Short mmCIF file of N, CA and C in Angstrom, two decimals:
data_model
loop_
_atom_site.label_atom_id
_atom_site.label_comp_id
_atom_site.label_asym_id
_atom_site.label_seq_id
_atom_site.Cartn_x
_atom_site.Cartn_y
_atom_site.Cartn_z
N UNK A 1 18.26 33.35 17.75
CA UNK A 1 19.65 33.11 18.03
C UNK A 1 19.84 33.17 19.54
N UNK A 2 20.56 32.21 20.07
CA UNK A 2 20.80 32.23 21.50
C UNK A 2 21.84 33.29 21.82
N UNK A 3 21.87 33.70 23.06
CA UNK A 3 22.81 34.74 23.47
C UNK A 3 24.25 34.31 23.22
N UNK A 4 24.52 33.02 23.32
CA UNK A 4 25.88 32.52 23.14
C UNK A 4 26.33 32.59 21.69
N UNK A 5 25.40 32.70 20.74
CA UNK A 5 25.78 32.69 19.33
C UNK A 5 25.45 34.01 18.63
N UNK A 6 25.79 35.08 19.30
CA UNK A 6 25.65 36.39 18.68
C UNK A 6 26.74 36.54 17.62
N UNK A 7 26.57 37.46 16.69
CA UNK A 7 27.64 37.69 15.71
C UNK A 7 28.99 38.00 16.37
N UNK A 8 28.96 38.69 17.49
CA UNK A 8 30.20 39.02 18.20
C UNK A 8 30.86 37.77 18.77
N UNK A 9 30.05 36.89 19.34
CA UNK A 9 30.57 35.65 19.89
C UNK A 9 31.17 34.77 18.78
N UNK A 10 30.47 34.67 17.68
CA UNK A 10 30.96 33.87 16.55
C UNK A 10 32.29 34.42 16.05
N UNK A 11 32.39 35.72 15.93
CA UNK A 11 33.63 36.34 15.46
C UNK A 11 34.76 36.13 16.47
N UNK A 12 34.45 36.22 17.74
CA UNK A 12 35.48 36.07 18.77
C UNK A 12 36.01 34.64 18.83
N UNK A 13 35.12 33.64 18.73
CA UNK A 13 35.53 32.25 18.85
C UNK A 13 35.89 31.62 17.51
N UNK A 14 35.44 32.27 16.42
CA UNK A 14 35.61 31.75 15.05
C UNK A 14 34.92 30.41 14.89
N UNK A 15 33.86 30.20 15.68
CA UNK A 15 33.07 28.97 15.62
C UNK A 15 31.59 29.29 15.69
N UNK A 16 30.81 28.41 15.06
CA UNK A 16 29.36 28.49 15.13
C UNK A 16 28.84 27.06 15.18
N UNK A 17 27.72 26.84 15.84
CA UNK A 17 27.19 25.48 15.87
C UNK A 17 26.46 25.17 14.58
N UNK A 18 26.52 23.92 14.20
CA UNK A 18 25.80 23.47 13.02
C UNK A 18 24.30 23.68 13.21
N UNK A 19 23.84 23.47 14.41
CA UNK A 19 22.41 23.63 14.70
C UNK A 19 21.94 25.06 14.43
N UNK A 20 22.74 26.06 14.82
CA UNK A 20 22.38 27.46 14.58
C UNK A 20 22.31 27.75 13.08
N UNK A 21 23.23 27.17 12.31
CA UNK A 21 23.20 27.35 10.85
C UNK A 21 21.96 26.71 10.27
N UNK A 22 21.68 25.47 10.65
CA UNK A 22 20.55 24.73 10.09
C UNK A 22 19.20 25.32 10.50
N UNK A 23 19.15 25.98 11.64
CA UNK A 23 17.90 26.59 12.09
C UNK A 23 17.78 28.05 11.68
N UNK A 24 18.75 28.53 10.90
CA UNK A 24 18.71 29.91 10.43
C UNK A 24 18.91 30.94 11.53
N UNK A 25 19.62 30.57 12.59
CA UNK A 25 19.79 31.46 13.73
C UNK A 25 21.14 32.14 13.79
N UNK A 26 22.03 31.82 12.86
CA UNK A 26 23.38 32.41 12.88
C UNK A 26 23.47 33.49 11.81
N UNK A 27 23.99 34.63 12.20
CA UNK A 27 24.17 35.74 11.27
C UNK A 27 25.66 35.93 11.02
N UNK A 28 26.11 35.55 9.83
CA UNK A 28 27.53 35.64 9.49
C UNK A 28 27.83 36.82 8.57
N UNK A 29 26.87 37.68 8.36
CA UNK A 29 27.07 38.81 7.43
C UNK A 29 28.22 39.72 7.86
N UNK A 30 28.44 39.87 9.14
CA UNK A 30 29.52 40.74 9.61
C UNK A 30 30.76 39.96 10.05
N UNK A 31 30.79 38.66 9.78
CA UNK A 31 31.92 37.83 10.20
C UNK A 31 33.17 38.31 9.46
N UNK A 32 34.23 38.70 10.18
CA UNK A 32 35.36 39.39 9.55
C UNK A 32 36.49 38.50 9.03
N UNK A 33 36.40 37.18 9.20
CA UNK A 33 37.51 36.31 8.85
C UNK A 33 37.19 35.41 7.66
N UNK A 34 38.24 34.82 7.07
CA UNK A 34 38.05 33.92 5.94
C UNK A 34 37.81 32.48 6.37
N UNK A 35 38.20 32.11 7.58
CA UNK A 35 38.07 30.73 8.06
C UNK A 35 37.05 30.67 9.19
N UNK A 36 36.32 29.55 9.23
CA UNK A 36 35.26 29.36 10.22
C UNK A 36 35.17 27.87 10.56
N UNK A 37 34.95 27.57 11.82
CA UNK A 37 34.70 26.20 12.25
C UNK A 37 33.22 26.05 12.58
N UNK A 38 32.60 25.02 12.03
CA UNK A 38 31.21 24.69 12.34
C UNK A 38 31.26 23.48 13.27
N UNK A 39 30.65 23.59 14.42
CA UNK A 39 30.74 22.58 15.47
C UNK A 39 29.43 21.81 15.58
N UNK A 40 29.56 20.48 15.65
CA UNK A 40 28.38 19.64 15.86
C UNK A 40 28.63 18.73 17.05
N UNK A 41 27.77 18.82 18.04
CA UNK A 41 27.94 17.97 19.22
C UNK A 41 26.63 17.32 19.65
N UNK A 42 25.68 17.20 18.74
CA UNK A 42 24.40 16.56 19.05
C UNK A 42 24.30 15.22 18.33
N UNK A 43 23.82 14.22 19.02
CA UNK A 43 23.62 12.91 18.43
C UNK A 43 24.85 12.02 18.55
N UNK A 44 24.80 10.89 17.84
CA UNK A 44 25.93 9.97 17.83
C UNK A 44 26.86 10.37 16.70
N UNK A 45 27.99 9.72 16.61
CA UNK A 45 29.07 10.11 15.70
C UNK A 45 28.60 10.38 14.27
N UNK A 46 27.90 9.45 13.66
CA UNK A 46 27.43 9.64 12.28
C UNK A 46 26.47 10.80 12.15
N UNK A 47 25.62 11.01 13.14
CA UNK A 47 24.68 12.13 13.11
C UNK A 47 25.42 13.46 13.19
N UNK A 48 26.48 13.51 13.98
CA UNK A 48 27.25 14.73 14.11
C UNK A 48 27.93 15.10 12.80
N UNK A 49 28.48 14.09 12.14
CA UNK A 49 29.11 14.34 10.83
C UNK A 49 28.07 14.84 9.84
N UNK A 50 26.92 14.19 9.80
CA UNK A 50 25.85 14.60 8.88
C UNK A 50 25.40 16.02 9.16
N UNK A 51 25.26 16.37 10.43
CA UNK A 51 24.82 17.71 10.80
C UNK A 51 25.86 18.75 10.38
N UNK A 52 27.14 18.45 10.62
CA UNK A 52 28.21 19.40 10.26
C UNK A 52 28.29 19.59 8.75
N UNK A 53 28.17 18.49 8.01
CA UNK A 53 28.24 18.58 6.55
C UNK A 53 27.00 19.29 5.98
N UNK A 54 25.85 19.04 6.57
CA UNK A 54 24.63 19.73 6.13
C UNK A 54 24.75 21.23 6.34
N UNK A 55 25.32 21.63 7.48
CA UNK A 55 25.52 23.06 7.74
C UNK A 55 26.52 23.64 6.75
N UNK A 56 27.57 22.89 6.42
CA UNK A 56 28.54 23.35 5.43
C UNK A 56 27.88 23.52 4.07
N UNK A 57 26.97 22.63 3.74
CA UNK A 57 26.25 22.73 2.47
C UNK A 57 25.40 24.01 2.42
N UNK A 58 24.75 24.32 3.52
CA UNK A 58 23.97 25.56 3.59
C UNK A 58 24.88 26.77 3.39
N UNK A 59 26.02 26.77 4.09
CA UNK A 59 26.93 27.89 3.98
C UNK A 59 27.56 27.99 2.59
N UNK A 60 27.62 26.88 1.88
CA UNK A 60 28.13 26.89 0.51
C UNK A 60 27.34 27.82 -0.39
N UNK A 61 26.07 27.99 -0.10
CA UNK A 61 25.22 28.90 -0.88
C UNK A 61 25.57 30.36 -0.64
N UNK A 62 26.36 30.62 0.41
CA UNK A 62 26.71 31.98 0.77
C UNK A 62 28.21 32.25 0.61
N UNK A 63 28.87 31.44 -0.21
CA UNK A 63 30.27 31.70 -0.52
C UNK A 63 31.30 31.00 0.35
N UNK A 64 30.89 29.99 1.08
CA UNK A 64 31.83 29.24 1.93
C UNK A 64 32.12 27.89 1.29
N UNK A 65 33.40 27.47 1.35
CA UNK A 65 33.81 26.16 0.84
C UNK A 65 34.27 25.28 2.00
N UNK A 66 33.85 24.03 1.97
CA UNK A 66 34.27 23.07 2.98
C UNK A 66 35.73 22.70 2.74
N UNK A 67 36.55 22.79 3.77
CA UNK A 67 37.97 22.46 3.67
C UNK A 67 38.23 21.07 4.26
N UNK A 68 37.64 20.80 5.43
CA UNK A 68 37.90 19.54 6.11
C UNK A 68 36.83 19.28 7.15
N UNK A 69 36.64 18.01 7.50
CA UNK A 69 35.76 17.61 8.59
C UNK A 69 36.56 16.69 9.49
N UNK A 70 36.53 16.95 10.78
CA UNK A 70 37.28 16.14 11.74
C UNK A 70 36.44 15.85 12.98
N UNK A 71 36.64 14.64 13.51
CA UNK A 71 36.05 14.30 14.81
C UNK A 71 37.20 14.11 15.78
N UNK A 72 37.14 14.82 16.87
CA UNK A 72 38.19 14.72 17.87
C UNK A 72 37.78 13.70 18.92
N UNK A 73 38.56 12.65 19.03
CA UNK A 73 38.22 11.52 19.88
C UNK A 73 38.09 11.90 21.35
N UNK A 74 38.85 12.88 21.79
CA UNK A 74 38.84 13.22 23.21
C UNK A 74 37.49 13.75 23.68
N UNK A 75 36.78 14.45 22.80
CA UNK A 75 35.49 15.00 23.22
C UNK A 75 34.33 14.63 22.30
N UNK A 76 34.61 13.85 21.26
CA UNK A 76 33.57 13.35 20.34
C UNK A 76 32.77 14.47 19.67
N UNK A 77 33.41 15.60 19.47
CA UNK A 77 32.77 16.71 18.77
C UNK A 77 33.29 16.73 17.34
N UNK A 78 32.40 16.98 16.39
CA UNK A 78 32.77 17.05 14.98
C UNK A 78 32.88 18.52 14.58
N UNK A 79 33.94 18.82 13.87
CA UNK A 79 34.18 20.16 13.36
C UNK A 79 34.26 20.11 11.84
N UNK A 80 33.55 21.01 11.19
CA UNK A 80 33.69 21.23 9.75
C UNK A 80 34.40 22.56 9.60
N UNK A 81 35.50 22.56 8.88
CA UNK A 81 36.28 23.77 8.69
C UNK A 81 35.99 24.34 7.31
N UNK A 82 35.63 25.62 7.25
CA UNK A 82 35.25 26.26 6.00
C UNK A 82 36.10 27.48 5.72
N UNK A 83 36.19 27.81 4.42
CA UNK A 83 36.91 28.99 3.98
C UNK A 83 36.00 29.82 3.09
N UNK A 84 36.01 31.11 3.34
CA UNK A 84 35.20 32.04 2.54
C UNK A 84 35.86 32.25 1.19
N UNK A 85 35.08 32.14 0.11
CA UNK A 85 35.60 32.38 -1.24
C UNK A 85 35.97 33.82 -1.41
#
């Protein structure tokens, strides 16, 4: 896990990168909130969506449900919004 994606950082920003989820580097066991944003900013538009949805699928195994996926045109970053069951 990179220093930027410590459990404390994730809790403070309420965001985690899709890459950290897919590489098994994010620890959400102590995450205190019900809502979480998964951020994907690698690749082209379709790749970003695929990466965000793949991360949401992984988190689904741990009690998270996908609520929405959005791409913000201003910065071309894809966000998957999840809710803890």
